């Protein structure tokens, strides 16, 4: 969708007195406010100030520990940064009486350049790298999420324990389980469609009260916008039905985790053809790198090269790494395979799909990932691979990685600290493809998260040691 001129906005907003605007923070949370229509229309032309505290506190509004890194926006007294309204993101919130909603791009107040710590700006930069190589970046995101018969109040009262799932048992792809909560299930489909987030596929996933939503495949920025807003939309719609939707990567240690898989392809800017489709029709359907286009091979090679050091972009929380373990359909190594759901990268190609739908699935991200950051890191890594003409020198994995498989790749980080250390190391691939400024700040936020975890006393410790030691 193209930017909407002010005179057209006046017409579209004629029946509304207020408008919502929002941006994504580092953790992917939607941060915004309601503005009067008059102030909004003025801001469309001039921009407006938005407090930089957005990037100086964590998901629970706790200021980042300055000892965790050198970047400290508090030194400026938490001064405003500039916010510019992206009018092309216009949508109406159906569960809020169709209140208009627009997304923001954040900028440096002095230079008006993109604010270097803004997740959406980082993604735009990665998309430009693909564009400069002659491609249009395409993406789709899937979310698995638990649903519980709880409220924020009951969650606080129970301390996160003894939560009641929406439905009992393990019923992936069930036709009967959605019938138990038909109004809620259908409301997510219908309200998200009206909100401009079309869902291609929606079903129960294995686990008590788990749903999976596959969002419509589209250009990368729109895919990220929709994925970012979907999590917020699902949570709000759920609350109206007395349900809490949970996008935590691994809520329970003995149940499957929640993934946030990403699908990628590139379209040629000149021909609009899929640049991942095989260049040799005689090899179509062969499970070998020889059947892949040179662009796809280099894209995958770039991803595999960068993967160990971009892990915090894909698995950003302490809990993320509880999901990335053996025997739970989650990747644990730097690996790829054809239609292999145990590898980090799953290649989807003929005969499973037509050549035009050839794509890869990055299976590392959890549902807790910030879509802007996860997509940005993957596109930047893939573009790097194409730009450097990297070779895909390792064979695809055959069989289950968790039980050995045919190839052993590097083990992915087991903790957020391990992943962050690799990301922040001097000369890391993450620094090479995403820049020092963002890596320094983002790394500081992850070290802050880890420091809070290290100082915490867990339920496991209490249960194990309270009586015995």
CSV table of C-alpha atoms in Angstrom, one decimal:
chain,number,residue,atom,x,y,z
A,1,UNK,CA,0.0,0.0,0.0
A,2,UNK,CA,1.3,3.5,-0.9
A,3,UNK,CA,1.4,6.5,1.4
A,4,UNK,CA,-1.9,8.3,1.8
A,5,UNK,CA,-1.8,12.1,1.1
A,6,UNK,CA,-3.2,14.4,3.8
A,7,UNK,CA,-6.2,15.5,1.9
A,8,UNK,CA,-7.2,11.8,1.5
A,9,UNK,CA,-6.6,11.2,5.2
A,10,UNK,CA,-9.0,14.0,6.1
A,11,UNK,CA,-11.7,12.3,4.1
A,12,UNK,CA,-10.9,8.8,5.5
A,13,UNK,CA,-10.9,10.1,9.1
A,14,UNK,CA,-13.9,12.4,8.7
A,15,UNK,CA,-16.1,10.3,11.1
A,16,UNK,CA,-13.4,9.9,13.8
A,17,UNK,CA,-12.2,12.1,16.6
A,18,UNK,CA,-9.1,10.1,17.6
A,19,UNK,CA,-6.4,8.0,16.1
A,20,UNK,CA,-4.0,5.4,17.5
A,21,UNK,CA,-0.3,5.3,16.6
A,22,UNK,CA,2.3,2.8,17.7
A,23,UNK,CA,5.9,1.5,17.3
A,24,UNK,CA,7.7,-1.6,18.3
A,25,UNK,CA,10.2,-1.6,21.1
A,26,UNK,CA,13.3,-3.9,21.2
A,27,UNK,CA,11.2,-6.8,22.6
A,28,UNK,CA,8.5,-6.5,19.9
A,29,UNK,CA,5.9,-5.0,22.3
A,30,UNK,CA,3.5,-2.5,20.8
A,31,UNK,CA,4.1,0.9,22.4
A,32,UNK,CA,1.9,3.8,21.4
A,33,UNK,CA,-0.9,6.1,22.3
A,34,UNK,CA,-4.2,7.7,21.2
A,35,UNK,CA,-4.0,11.2,19.5
A,36,UNK,CA,-6.7,13.7,18.6
A,37,UNK,CA,-7.4,13.8,14.9
A,38,UNK,CA,-6.2,17.4,14.6
A,39,UNK,CA,-2.9,16.6,16.3
A,40,UNK,CA,-2.5,13.5,14.2
A,41,UNK,CA,-3.1,15.4,10.9
A,42,UNK,CA,-0.5,18.0,11.9
A,43,UNK,CA,2.0,15.3,12.9
A,44,UNK,CA,1.6,13.6,9.5
A,45,UNK,CA,3.2,16.6,7.9
A,46,UNK,CA,5.7,17.5,10.6
A,47,UNK,CA,6.3,14.4,12.7
A,48,UNK,CA,6.1,14.5,16.5
A,49,UNK,CA,8.3,13.9,19.5
A,50,UNK,CA,8.3,10.4,21.1
A,51,UNK,CA,10.1,9.7,24.4
A,52,UNK,CA,13.3,7.7,23.9
A,53,UNK,CA,12.5,5.8,27.0
A,54,UNK,CA,11.1,3.3,24.5
A,55,UNK,CA,14.6,2.0,24.1
A,56,UNK,CA,15.9,2.5,27.7
A,57,UNK,CA,13.7,0.1,29.5
A,58,UNK,CA,12.8,-3.6,29.3
A,59,UNK,CA,9.4,-5.3,28.7
A,60,UNK,CA,8.3,-4.6,32.3
A,61,UNK,CA,9.5,-0.9,32.1
A,62,UNK,CA,12.6,-1.5,34.2
A,63,UNK,CA,15.5,0.7,33.1
A,64,UNK,CA,18.4,-1.2,31.6
A,65,UNK,CA,21.4,-1.7,33.8
A,66,UNK,CA,24.1,0.7,32.5
A,67,UNK,CA,26.7,-1.8,33.7
A,68,UNK,CA,25.5,-4.2,31.0
A,69,UNK,CA,26.8,-2.0,28.2
A,70,UNK,CA,27.9,1.4,27.0
A,71,UNK,CA,24.7,2.6,25.3
A,72,UNK,CA,22.7,4.8,27.7
A,73,UNK,CA,20.1,7.1,26.3
A,74,UNK,CA,19.4,8.2,29.8
A,75,UNK,CA,22.5,10.4,29.5
A,76,UNK,CA,20.4,12.8,27.4
A,77,UNK,CA,17.7,13.0,30.1
A,78,UNK,CA,15.5,10.6,28.0
A,79,UNK,CA,14.9,13.3,25.5
A,80,UNK,CA,12.5,12.9,22.6
A,81,UNK,CA,13.3,11.2,19.3
A,82,UNK,CA,11.2,11.9,16.2
A,83,UNK,CA,8.3,9.8,15.2
A,84,UNK,CA,7.0,10.0,11.6
A,85,UNK,CA,3.6,8.4,10.7
A,86,UNK,CA,3.7,5.8,7.9
A,87,UNK,CA,0.3,6.5,6.4
A,88,UNK,CA,0.6,3.4,4.2
A,89,UNK,CA,0.0,1.3,7.3
A,90,UNK,CA,-3.6,2.7,7.8
A,91,UNK,CA,-6.0,0.1,9.3
A,92,UNK,CA,-9.0,0.1,11.6
A,93,UNK,CA,-9.2,-1.8,14.9
A,94,UNK,CA,-12.5,-3.7,14.6
A,95,UNK,CA,-12.7,-4.6,18.4
A,96,UNK,CA,-12.2,-0.9,19.2
A,97,UNK,CA,-15.1,0.5,17.3
A,98,UNK,CA,-12.9,0.7,14.1
A,99,UNK,CA,-10.6,3.2,15.6
A,100,UNK,CA,-7.9,4.2,13.0
A,101,UNK,CA,-4.4,2.9,13.6
A,102,UNK,CA,-1.1,3.8,12.0
A,103,UNK,CA,2.5,2.6,12.6
A,104,UNK,CA,5.4,4.9,13.2
A,105,UNK,CA,9.0,5.2,11.9
A,106,UNK,CA,11.4,6.6,14.4
A,107,UNK,CA,14.2,9.1,13.5
A,108,UNK,CA,17.0,11.1,15.0
A,109,UNK,CA,15.7,14.5,16.0
A,110,UNK,CA,18.7,16.4,14.6
A,111,UNK,CA,19.4,14.6,11.3
A,112,UNK,CA,15.9,13.1,10.6
A,113,UNK,CA,17.8,9.9,9.6
A,114,UNK,CA,16.3,6.6,10.7
A,115,UNK,CA,16.8,6.0,14.4
A,116,UNK,CA,19.5,3.3,14.6
A,117,UNK,CA,17.9,1.4,17.5
A,118,UNK,CA,14.4,1.1,15.8
A,119,UNK,CA,13.5,-2.5,14.9
A,120,UNK,CA,11.4,-1.4,11.9
A,121,UNK,CA,14.2,0.8,10.6
A,122,UNK,CA,16.7,-2.1,10.9
A,123,UNK,CA,14.3,-4.3,8.8
A,124,UNK,CA,14.0,-1.5,6.2
A,125,UNK,CA,17.7,-1.4,5.9
A,126,UNK,CA,17.9,-5.2,5.3
A,127,UNK,CA,15.2,-5.0,2.7
A,128,UNK,CA,17.1,-2.2,0.9
A,129,UNK,CA,20.1,-4.6,0.7
A,130,UNK,CA,18.0,-7.1,-1.0
A,131,UNK,CA,16.6,-4.5,-3.3
A,132,UNK,CA,20.1,-3.3,-4.2
A,133,UNK,CA,20.9,-6.9,-5.3
A,134,UNK,CA,17.9,-6.8,-7.6
A,135,UNK,CA,15.3,-8.7,-5.4
A,136,UNK,CA,12.1,-8.1,-3.6
A,137,UNK,CA,12.2,-9.9,-0.3
A,138,UNK,CA,9.1,-12.0,0.5
A,139,UNK,CA,8.2,-13.5,3.9
A,140,UNK,CA,5.5,-15.3,5.8
A,141,UNK,CA,5.4,-16.0,9.6
A,142,UNK,CA,3.7,-18.7,11.6
A,143,UNK,CA,2.9,-18.5,15.3
A,144,UNK,CA,2.1,-21.2,17.7
A,145,UNK,CA,0.6,-20.0,21.0
A,146,UNK,CA,-1.0,-21.4,24.1
A,147,UNK,CA,-4.4,-20.3,25.3
A,148,UNK,CA,-5.5,-20.4,28.9
A,149,UNK,CA,-8.7,-19.7,30.8
A,150,UNK,CA,-7.0,-17.0,32.8
A,151,UNK,CA,-6.9,-13.3,33.2
A,152,UNK,CA,-4.0,-11.0,34.0
A,153,UNK,CA,-5.4,-10.9,37.6
A,154,UNK,CA,-5.6,-14.7,38.0
A,155,UNK,CA,-2.2,-15.0,36.4
A,156,UNK,CA,-0.8,-12.7,39.1
A,157,UNK,CA,-2.7,-14.4,41.9
A,158,UNK,CA,-1.5,-17.9,40.8
A,159,UNK,CA,2.1,-16.7,40.3
A,160,UNK,CA,2.1,-18.5,36.9
A,161,UNK,CA,1.3,-21.9,38.4
A,162,UNK,CA,-1.7,-24.1,38.1
A,163,UNK,CA,-3.0,-22.3,34.9
A,164,UNK,CA,-6.0,-23.9,33.2
A,165,UNK,CA,-5.5,-24.6,29.5
A,166,UNK,CA,-8.3,-23.7,27.1
A,167,UNK,CA,-8.7,-27.4,26.2
A,168,UNK,CA,-7.0,-30.5,27.6
A,169,UNK,CA,-4.8,-33.0,25.9
A,170,UNK,CA,-2.7,-33.1,22.7
A,171,UNK,CA,-4.9,-32.6,19.7
A,172,UNK,CA,-3.0,-31.2,16.7
A,173,UNK,CA,-5.0,-30.4,13.6
A,174,UNK,CA,-8.2,-31.3,15.5
A,175,UNK,CA,-11.6,-30.7,14.0
A,176,UNK,CA,-13.3,-31.2,17.3
A,177,UNK,CA,-11.3,-29.0,19.7
A,178,UNK,CA,-12.1,-25.7,18.0
A,179,UNK,CA,-15.8,-26.5,18.4
A,180,UNK,CA,-15.4,-26.2,22.1
A,181,UNK,CA,-14.4,-22.5,21.7
A,182,UNK,CA,-15.9,-21.7,18.3
A,183,UNK,CA,-16.7,-18.0,19.1
A,184,UNK,CA,-13.1,-17.3,20.1
A,185,UNK,CA,-11.5,-19.4,17.3
A,186,UNK,CA,-13.6,-17.7,14.6
A,187,UNK,CA,-13.2,-14.3,16.2
A,188,UNK,CA,-9.4,-14.4,15.7
A,189,UNK,CA,-9.9,-15.3,12.0
A,190,UNK,CA,-12.5,-12.7,11.3
A,191,UNK,CA,-11.2,-9.8,13.4
A,192,UNK,CA,-7.7,-10.2,12.2
A,193,UNK,CA,-8.9,-10.2,8.6
A,194,UNK,CA,-10.8,-6.9,9.2
A,195,UNK,CA,-7.7,-5.5,10.9
A,196,UNK,CA,-5.6,-6.2,7.7
A,197,UNK,CA,-3.9,-9.4,9.0
A,198,UNK,CA,-5.2,-12.2,6.7
A,199,UNK,CA,-4.5,-15.7,8.1
A,200,UNK,CA,-3.7,-18.4,5.5
A,201,UNK,CA,-4.1,-21.3,7.8
A,202,UNK,CA,-5.4,-21.7,11.4
A,203,UNK,CA,-5.6,-24.9,13.4
A,204,UNK,CA,-5.0,-26.5,16.7
A,205,UNK,CA,-1.4,-27.6,17.4
A,206,UNK,CA,-0.2,-30.4,19.6
A,207,UNK,CA,-0.4,-29.3,23.2
A,208,UNK,CA,-3.3,-28.3,25.6
A,209,UNK,CA,-5.0,-25.2,24.2
A,210,UNK,CA,-2.5,-24.5,21.5
A,211,UNK,CA,-3.4,-22.8,18.2
A,212,UNK,CA,-1.2,-22.2,15.2
A,213,UNK,CA,-1.7,-19.3,12.8
A,214,UNK,CA,0.1,-19.0,9.4
A,215,UNK,CA,-0.1,-15.4,8.2
A,216,UNK,CA,-0.5,-14.5,4.6
A,217,UNK,CA,2.8,-14.5,2.5
A,218,UNK,CA,3.7,-11.0,1.3
A,219,UNK,CA,6.6,-8.6,1.0
A,220,UNK,CA,8.9,-8.6,4.0
A,221,UNK,CA,8.0,-5.2,5.6
A,222,UNK,CA,4.2,-5.9,5.4
A,223,UNK,CA,4.8,-9.4,6.8
A,224,UNK,CA,6.7,-8.0,9.8
A,225,UNK,CA,4.1,-5.3,10.4
A,226,UNK,CA,1.3,-7.9,10.4
A,227,UNK,CA,3.2,-10.4,12.5
A,228,UNK,CA,4.0,-7.7,15.1
A,229,UNK,CA,0.4,-6.6,15.2
A,230,UNK,CA,-1.0,-10.2,15.2
A,231,UNK,CA,0.5,-11.0,18.6
A,232,UNK,CA,-1.1,-7.9,20.1
A,233,UNK,CA,-4.4,-8.5,18.3
A,234,UNK,CA,-4.6,-12.2,19.5
A,235,UNK,CA,-4.0,-11.1,23.1
A,236,UNK,CA,-6.7,-8.5,23.0
A,237,UNK,CA,-9.2,-10.6,21.2
A,238,UNK,CA,-8.5,-13.4,23.7
A,239,UNK,CA,-9.1,-11.2,26.7
A,240,UNK,CA,-12.6,-10.4,25.4
A,241,UNK,CA,-13.3,-14.1,25.5
A,242,UNK,CA,-11.9,-14.6,29.0
A,243,UNK,CA,-8.8,-16.2,27.6
A,244,UNK,CA,-5.1,-15.4,27.8
A,245,UNK,CA,-3.0,-16.0,24.7
A,246,UNK,CA,0.6,-16.8,25.5
A,247,UNK,CA,3.5,-16.5,23.0
A,248,UNK,CA,6.2,-17.6,25.4
A,249,UNK,CA,8.6,-20.0,23.7
A,250,UNK,CA,8.4,-22.8,26.3
A,251,UNK,CA,5.7,-22.3,29.0
A,252,UNK,CA,6.1,-25.8,30.4
A,253,UNK,CA,9.2,-28.0,30.4
A,254,UNK,CA,7.3,-31.3,29.6
A,255,UNK,CA,5.2,-29.9,26.7
A,256,UNK,CA,6.1,-28.7,23.2
A,257,UNK,CA,7.3,-25.1,22.9
A,258,UNK,CA,5.8,-22.4,20.6
A,259,UNK,CA,7.6,-21.6,17.4
A,260,UNK,CA,7.6,-18.5,15.2
A,261,UNK,CA,8.8,-20.1,11.9
A,262,UNK,CA,9.7,-17.7,9.1
A,263,UNK,CA,9.4,-18.5,5.3
A,264,UNK,CA,11.5,-16.6,2.8
A,265,UNK,CA,11.9,-16.2,-0.9
A,266,UNK,CA,13.2,-13.5,-3.2
A,267,UNK,CA,11.5,-12.3,-6.4
A,268,UNK,CA,13.5,-10.9,-9.3
A,269,UNK,CA,12.8,-7.1,-9.5
A,270,UNK,CA,12.8,-7.3,-13.3
A,271,UNK,CA,10.8,-10.4,-14.0
A,272,UNK,CA,8.9,-11.0,-10.7
A,273,UNK,CA,10.0,-14.6,-10.9
A,274,UNK,CA,11.1,-16.6,-7.9
A,275,UNK,CA,14.8,-16.3,-7.7
A,276,UNK,CA,14.9,-19.4,-5.5
A,277,UNK,CA,13.3,-21.6,-8.2
A,278,UNK,CA,15.7,-24.2,-9.8
A,279,UNK,CA,17.6,-22.9,-12.8
A,280,UNK,CA,17.8,-26.5,-14.2
A,281,UNK,CA,14.3,-28.0,-14.7
A,282,UNK,CA,15.8,-31.5,-15.2
A,283,UNK,CA,16.9,-31.4,-11.5
A,284,UNK,CA,13.6,-30.2,-10.1
A,285,UNK,CA,12.5,-32.5,-7.3
A,286,UNK,CA,16.0,-33.8,-6.5
A,287,UNK,CA,17.0,-33.5,-2.9
A,288,UNK,CA,20.4,-32.1,-3.6
A,289,UNK,CA,21.9,-28.6,-3.5
A,290,UNK,CA,22.3,-29.1,-7.3
A,291,UNK,CA,18.6,-28.6,-7.6
A,292,UNK,CA,18.7,-25.2,-6.0
A,293,UNK,CA,19.2,-21.9,-7.8
A,294,UNK,CA,22.6,-20.2,-7.2
A,295,UNK,CA,20.8,-17.4,-5.4
A,296,UNK,CA,19.1,-19.8,-3.0
A,297,UNK,CA,22.3,-21.6,-2.3
A,298,UNK,CA,24.2,-18.4,-1.5
A,299,UNK,CA,21.2,-17.1,0.6
A,300,UNK,CA,21.3,-20.3,2.7
A,301,UNK,CA,25.0,-20.2,2.9
A,302,UNK,CA,24.8,-16.7,4.3
A,303,UNK,CA,22.2,-17.7,6.9
A,304,UNK,CA,24.3,-20.7,8.0
A,305,UNK,CA,27.4,-18.5,8.3
A,306,UNK,CA,25.6,-15.9,10.4
A,307,UNK,CA,23.2,-18.2,12.4
A,308,UNK,CA,25.3,-18.7,15.5
A,309,UNK,CA,25.9,-15.0,16.0
A,310,UNK,CA,22.3,-13.8,15.2
A,311,UNK,CA,20.7,-16.2,17.7
A,312,UNK,CA,19.5,-13.4,20.0
A,313,UNK,CA,17.5,-12.0,17.1
A,314,UNK,CA,15.7,-15.3,16.7
A,315,UNK,CA,15.7,-16.5,20.4
A,316,UNK,CA,15.7,-13.3,22.4
A,317,UNK,CA,14.7,-14.4,25.9
A,318,UNK,CA,16.1,-16.6,28.6
A,319,UNK,CA,13.1,-19.0,28.0
A,320,UNK,CA,13.8,-19.2,24.3
A,321,UNK,CA,16.6,-21.7,24.8
A,322,UNK,CA,14.4,-24.1,26.8
A,323,UNK,CA,12.5,-24.7,23.5
A,324,UNK,CA,15.7,-25.5,21.5
A,325,UNK,CA,16.2,-29.0,22.8
A,326,UNK,CA,16.2,-32.5,21.5
A,327,UNK,CA,13.0,-34.5,20.8
A,328,UNK,CA,10.6,-31.5,20.6
A,329,UNK,CA,10.6,-30.7,16.8
A,330,UNK,CA,13.0,-27.8,17.4
A,331,UNK,CA,16.3,-27.2,15.7
A,332,UNK,CA,19.5,-27.6,17.7
A,333,UNK,CA,22.3,-27.3,15.1
A,334,UNK,CA,23.5,-25.1,12.2
A,335,UNK,CA,21.9,-27.3,9.5
A,336,UNK,CA,19.6,-27.5,6.6
A,337,UNK,CA,17.6,-30.2,4.9
A,338,UNK,CA,15.0,-30.9,2.2
A,339,UNK,CA,11.5,-31.0,3.9
A,340,UNK,CA,13.3,-31.8,7.2
A,341,UNK,CA,11.6,-30.4,10.2
A,342,UNK,CA,14.5,-31.1,12.6
A,343,UNK,CA,17.0,-28.8,10.8
A,344,UNK,CA,17.5,-25.1,11.3
A,345,UNK,CA,16.6,-24.4,7.7
A,346,UNK,CA,13.9,-26.5,5.9
A,347,UNK,CA,14.0,-26.3,2.1
A,348,UNK,CA,10.5,-26.4,0.5
A,349,UNK,CA,10.7,-27.2,-3.2
A,350,UNK,CA,9.1,-29.4,-5.9
A,351,UNK,CA,7.5,-31.9,-5.8
A,352,UNK,CA,6.0,-30.6,-2.5
A,353,UNK,CA,5.2,-27.3,-4.1
A,354,UNK,CA,5.3,-25.8,-7.6
A,355,UNK,CA,8.6,-24.2,-8.6
A,356,UNK,CA,7.2,-20.7,-8.2
A,357,UNK,CA,6.6,-21.5,-4.5
A,358,UNK,CA,10.2,-22.6,-3.8
A,359,UNK,CA,11.2,-21.2,-0.4
A,360,UNK,CA,13.1,-21.8,2.8
A,361,UNK,CA,11.7,-22.0,6.3
A,362,UNK,CA,13.9,-20.7,9.1
A,363,UNK,CA,12.7,-22.9,12.0
A,364,UNK,CA,14.9,-21.5,14.8
A,365,UNK,CA,12.7,-18.5,16.0
A,366,UNK,CA,10.2,-19.0,18.7
A,367,UNK,CA,6.9,-17.2,19.1
A,368,UNK,CA,8.6,-14.8,21.5
A,369,UNK,CA,10.8,-13.3,18.7
A,370,UNK,CA,10.4,-9.7,17.6
A,371,UNK,CA,9.3,-10.2,14.0
A,372,UNK,CA,11.1,-7.1,12.8
A,373,UNK,CA,14.4,-8.2,14.3
A,374,UNK,CA,14.1,-11.8,13.3
A,375,UNK,CA,13.2,-11.0,9.7
A,376,UNK,CA,15.9,-8.3,9.5
A,377,UNK,CA,18.7,-10.6,10.7
A,378,UNK,CA,17.7,-13.4,8.3
A,379,UNK,CA,17.4,-11.1,5.3
A,380,UNK,CA,20.7,-9.3,6.1
A,381,UNK,CA,22.5,-12.7,6.4
A,382,UNK,CA,21.0,-14.0,3.2
A,383,UNK,CA,21.8,-10.9,1.3
A,384,UNK,CA,25.3,-11.1,2.6
A,385,UNK,CA,25.6,-14.6,1.2
A,386,UNK,CA,24.4,-13.5,-2.2
A,387,UNK,CA,26.6,-10.4,-2.3
A,388,UNK,CA,29.7,-12.4,-1.3
A,389,UNK,CA,28.7,-15.3,-3.6
A,390,UNK,CA,29.1,-17.8,-0.7
A,391,UNK,CA,29.2,-21.5,-1.5
A,392,UNK,CA,26.9,-24.0,0.1
A,393,UNK,CA,29.6,-26.4,1.1
A,394,UNK,CA,27.9,-28.6,3.6
A,395,UNK,CA,25.5,-31.4,2.7
A,396,UNK,CA,21.8,-31.4,3.6
A,397,UNK,CA,20.9,-33.4,6.7
A,398,UNK,CA,18.9,-36.6,6.2
A,399,UNK,CA,17.0,-37.9,9.1
A,400,UNK,CA,16.4,-36.5,12.6
A,401,UNK,CA,19.1,-34.2,13.9
A,402,UNK,CA,18.1,-35.0,17.4
A,403,UNK,CA,18.9,-38.7,17.0
A,404,UNK,CA,22.0,-38.2,14.9
A,405,UNK,CA,20.9,-37.6,11.4
A,406,UNK,CA,23.3,-37.8,8.5
A,407,UNK,CA,25.3,-34.7,9.3
A,408,UNK,CA,26.6,-33.0,12.5
A,409,UNK,CA,26.5,-29.2,12.4
A,410,UNK,CA,27.6,-26.8,15.1
A,411,UNK,CA,25.4,-26.9,18.2
A,412,UNK,CA,23.3,-23.8,18.6
A,413,UNK,CA,23.7,-21.8,21.8
A,414,UNK,CA,22.2,-23.4,24.8
A,415,UNK,CA,21.6,-20.1,26.7
A,416,UNK,CA,20.9,-16.5,26.0
A,417,UNK,CA,24.3,-15.6,27.5
A,418,UNK,CA,26.2,-17.9,25.2
A,419,UNK,CA,24.3,-16.6,22.2
A,420,UNK,CA,24.8,-12.9,23.2
A,421,UNK,CA,28.5,-13.4,23.8
A,422,UNK,CA,28.8,-14.8,20.2
A,423,UNK,CA,26.8,-11.9,18.8
A,424,UNK,CA,28.8,-9.3,20.6
A,425,UNK,CA,32.3,-10.7,19.9
A,426,UNK,CA,34.6,-8.5,18.0
A,427,UNK,CA,34.3,-9.1,14.2
A,428,UNK,CA,31.2,-11.3,14.6
A,429,UNK,CA,29.1,-12.0,11.5
A,430,UNK,CA,26.3,-10.2,13.3
A,431,UNK,CA,28.4,-7.0,13.6
A,432,UNK,CA,29.4,-7.4,10.0
A,433,UNK,CA,25.9,-7.6,8.6
A,434,UNK,CA,23.9,-5.5,11.1
A,435,UNK,CA,26.4,-2.9,12.3
A,436,UNK,CA,28.1,-2.2,15.6
A,437,UNK,CA,25.6,0.5,16.8
A,438,UNK,CA,22.6,-1.8,16.9
A,439,UNK,CA,24.5,-4.9,18.1
A,440,UNK,CA,26.0,-2.9,21.0
A,441,UNK,CA,22.6,-1.7,22.2
A,442,UNK,CA,20.7,-4.9,21.5
A,443,UNK,CA,23.5,-6.9,23.2
A,444,UNK,CA,23.2,-4.7,26.2
A,445,UNK,CA,19.5,-5.4,26.5
A,446,UNK,CA,20.1,-9.2,26.3
A,447,UNK,CA,22.8,-9.0,29.0
A,448,UNK,CA,20.4,-7.1,31.1
A,449,UNK,CA,17.8,-9.8,30.7
A,450,UNK,CA,20.4,-12.5,31.6
A,451,UNK,CA,21.5,-10.6,34.7
A,452,UNK,CA,17.9,-10.5,36.0
A,453,UNK,CA,17.6,-14.2,35.4
A,454,UNK,CA,20.9,-15.0,37.2
A,455,UNK,CA,19.7,-13.1,40.3
A,456,UNK,CA,16.3,-14.9,40.3
A,457,UNK,CA,15.4,-17.8,42.6
A,458,UNK,CA,13.3,-20.2,40.6
A,459,UNK,CA,10.4,-22.6,41.6
A,460,UNK,CA,12.7,-25.5,40.6
A,461,UNK,CA,15.2,-24.4,43.2
A,462,UNK,CA,12.6,-24.0,45.9
A,463,UNK,CA,11.0,-27.4,45.3
A,464,UNK,CA,14.4,-29.1,45.1
A,465,UNK,CA,16.3,-27.5,48.0
A,466,UNK,CA,13.8,-26.0,50.5
A,467,UNK,CA,13.5,-29.2,52.5
A,468,UNK,CA,16.5,-31.3,51.4
A,469,UNK,CA,19.6,-29.3,52.0
